[in-house]
């Protein structure tokens, strides 16, 4: 079992829908990252959080440390949101990130 | 501020040939990472530098891969000789923080390697 599990692996939705991507992890962490990767493109950091909730534009990230779970929400989704969303965690005491497999999101117009 | 620069963006070689990738991190970022991302998978850490010292190279196939970060700034990753399974995108990332928190990571566009 991977230390970081994302669900769903693939998600297709219509423009305007509310999107939720989940991330569960099995290790103690000091921080969790949500990253976005467009096809053929590099990776962009969306959020880094260790507790509570963060919001940036239409994106919201939440984390529940006790349940070892985080969610990324997209409101009013748009075709340009189509990308792979990756969850990664900083394991406590470790200097490296552990990555999830990614969630491929497709938003149809 | 300028982002993480990588080159080349694309490289096609035949197996057993060698290849080198270059990365220039964001100015002032102490930590530099090289990741390998095979199609359909998440990134896998190959090597992590803090300044010019190696923090973690446990997943670097040292029989064929090498990396250096002279002077603690830019870095090169070399593969010699390449195998078919090395076909992947090689991502470079940097972060400001030292210690046990990576801080926010900034990624380059990646170098896509195809080994024929």
XYZ file of C-alpha atoms in Angstrom:
225
model
C 0.000 0.000 0.000
C 1.327 3.429 -0.943
C 1.941 5.874 1.859
C -0.116 8.457 -0.054
C -3.316 7.426 -1.791
C -5.442 9.663 -3.985
C -8.979 9.185 -5.188
C -10.369 9.144 -7.702
C -7.578 8.305 -10.145
C -9.565 9.815 -12.997
C -12.412 12.298 -12.880
C -14.444 13.735 -15.733
C -16.998 16.458 -15.101
C -18.938 19.175 -16.865
C -17.984 22.821 -16.723
C -19.400 24.474 -13.638
C -19.460 21.394 -11.449
C -17.997 21.319 -7.941
C -14.953 19.053 -7.866
C -13.466 17.160 -4.925
C -10.205 15.226 -4.991
C -9.178 13.247 -1.927
C -5.816 12.357 -0.443
C -5.186 9.920 2.407
C -1.810 9.233 3.944
C -0.497 6.748 6.461
C 2.483 8.535 7.990
C 2.867 11.427 10.377
C 3.450 14.573 8.425
C 4.723 18.079 8.912
C 3.063 19.456 5.773
C 0.946 18.426 2.804
C 1.234 19.843 -0.682
C -1.271 20.001 -3.507
C 0.351 20.312 -6.923
C -1.040 20.814 -10.428
C 0.494 19.398 -13.588
C -0.824 20.323 -17.019
C -0.196 17.932 -19.946
C 3.370 18.325 -21.149
C 3.969 20.982 -18.544
C 5.837 21.387 -15.349
C 4.359 21.162 -11.876
C 2.907 24.139 -10.055
C 2.488 24.276 -6.301
C -1.114 25.119 -5.387
C -1.114 24.796 -1.611
C 1.104 23.818 1.250
C -0.785 23.249 4.473
C -0.321 21.635 7.848
C -3.730 22.333 9.393
C -7.163 23.714 8.671
C -8.071 25.177 5.338
C -6.630 27.401 2.639
C -8.383 29.153 -0.234
C -7.030 30.644 -3.415
C -9.522 31.830 -5.970
C -11.767 28.893 -6.876
C -9.512 26.388 -5.151
C -9.920 25.265 -1.554
C -7.712 22.801 0.302
C -8.552 21.259 3.651
C -6.674 18.903 5.902
C -7.698 16.775 8.888
C -4.541 15.762 10.694
C -6.295 13.324 13.045
C -7.893 11.456 10.135
C -4.782 11.766 7.942
C -6.886 13.090 5.093
C -6.919 16.114 2.824
C -9.273 17.302 0.114
C -8.855 19.676 -2.796
C -12.031 21.367 -3.983
C -12.599 23.328 -7.170
C -15.695 25.499 -7.386
C -17.272 26.496 -10.698
C -14.884 24.214 -12.605
C -13.627 25.301 -16.012
C -11.988 23.390 -18.890
C -8.691 25.116 -18.075
C -8.749 23.292 -14.723
C -8.112 20.062 -16.659
C -4.824 18.739 -15.327
C -3.306 16.121 -13.069
C -3.580 17.048 -9.391
C -0.945 15.542 -7.141
C -0.935 15.255 -3.371
C 2.459 15.041 -1.662
C 3.393 14.884 2.006
C 6.411 15.855 4.050
C 6.853 12.896 6.360
C 7.817 13.992 9.864
C 11.545 13.855 10.408
C 12.200 13.304 6.716
C 13.460 15.870 4.282
C 11.698 14.505 1.248
C 8.218 14.512 -0.205
C 6.195 11.365 -0.751
C 3.913 11.713 -3.761
C 0.522 10.284 -4.545
C -0.164 8.837 -7.965
C -2.151 11.861 -9.066
C -5.755 12.451 -10.116
C -6.392 13.181 -13.754
C -9.188 15.754 -14.003
C -10.977 16.522 -17.261
C -13.550 19.305 -17.395
C -15.707 19.254 -20.485
C -17.280 22.456 -21.812
C 11.437 36.198 -9.624
C 12.698 33.917 -12.373
C 11.544 30.312 -12.108
C 13.469 27.071 -12.161
C 15.159 26.684 -15.533
C 15.778 23.305 -17.121
C 17.312 22.202 -20.392
C 16.915 20.565 -22.762
C 13.116 20.327 -22.829
C 13.209 17.241 -25.028
C 15.864 14.661 -25.809
C 15.715 11.503 -27.901
C 18.616 9.067 -27.705
C 19.293 5.436 -28.413
C 19.872 2.950 -25.622
C 23.434 2.815 -24.318
C 24.000 6.457 -25.248
C 24.528 9.109 -22.609
C 22.548 12.234 -21.813
C 22.864 15.180 -19.447
C 20.211 17.497 -18.052
C 20.819 20.889 -16.538
C 18.896 22.769 -13.876
C 19.251 26.285 -12.559
C 17.137 26.762 -9.403
C 15.580 29.948 -8.146
C 18.223 32.262 -6.771
C 18.773 31.760 -3.065
C 17.082 28.374 -2.855
C 19.231 26.088 -0.743
C 17.567 22.831 -1.647
C 17.441 21.273 -5.116
C 15.683 18.079 -6.138
C 15.776 15.868 -9.193
C 12.675 13.760 -9.776
C 11.931 11.100 -12.372
C 8.334 10.921 -13.568
C 7.364 7.958 -15.716
C 4.189 8.387 -17.747
C 1.108 7.838 -15.604
C 2.994 7.842 -12.325
C 3.799 10.385 -9.648
C 7.295 11.866 -9.422
C 9.995 9.754 -7.793
C 12.848 11.469 -5.994
C 16.240 10.652 -7.492
C 18.460 12.961 -5.496
C 18.155 15.888 -3.121
C 20.865 18.476 -2.539
C 21.136 20.997 0.228
C 23.546 23.618 -1.029
C 26.234 21.430 -2.636
C 25.819 18.440 -0.316
C 23.732 15.345 -1.003
C 20.858 14.845 1.458
C 19.222 11.803 -0.126
C 20.252 9.731 -3.121
C 18.824 6.431 -1.969
C 16.703 5.963 -5.116
C 19.352 7.045 -7.586
C 20.547 4.115 -9.765
C 24.179 4.898 -9.140
C 25.499 2.430 -11.708
C 24.199 4.667 -14.478
C 22.947 7.923 -12.966
C 25.070 10.680 -11.498
C 24.319 14.198 -10.352
C 26.300 17.102 -9.059
C 25.630 20.561 -7.760
C 28.907 22.377 -7.848
C 29.045 25.626 -5.886
C 25.564 24.955 -4.525
C 23.762 26.630 -7.408
C 22.979 24.886 -10.684
C 22.998 21.141 -11.111
C 23.455 18.488 -13.772
C 21.971 15.013 -13.931
C 23.676 12.479 -16.178
C 22.594 9.082 -17.415
C 25.260 6.821 -18.866
C 24.461 4.405 -20.443
C 20.733 4.948 -20.931
C 18.221 2.109 -20.882
C 14.757 1.941 -22.401
C 13.184 2.175 -18.937
C 14.843 5.563 -18.384
C 12.287 7.151 -20.731
C 10.574 9.672 -18.486
C 10.306 13.328 -17.633
C 13.109 14.539 -15.391
C 11.895 17.299 -13.135
C 14.051 19.695 -11.198
C 12.634 21.546 -8.208
C 13.999 23.918 -5.631
C 12.903 25.264 -2.272
C 14.120 27.978 0.026
C 14.003 26.160 3.308
C 16.556 23.884 4.867
C 15.943 21.300 7.524
C 13.048 18.916 7.768
C 10.414 20.980 6.004
C 10.754 21.247 2.282
C 8.752 24.460 2.213
C 6.992 25.389 -0.991
C 8.528 23.658 -3.980
C 9.048 25.355 -7.304
C 9.329 23.056 -10.290
C 10.898 23.495 -13.669
C 9.128 22.565 -16.916
C 10.922 19.239 -16.994
C 13.155 17.477 -19.521
C 11.401 14.742 -21.451
C 13.719 11.852 -22.331
C 12.858 9.205 -24.900
C 15.216 6.245 -25.160
C 14.830 4.194 -28.358
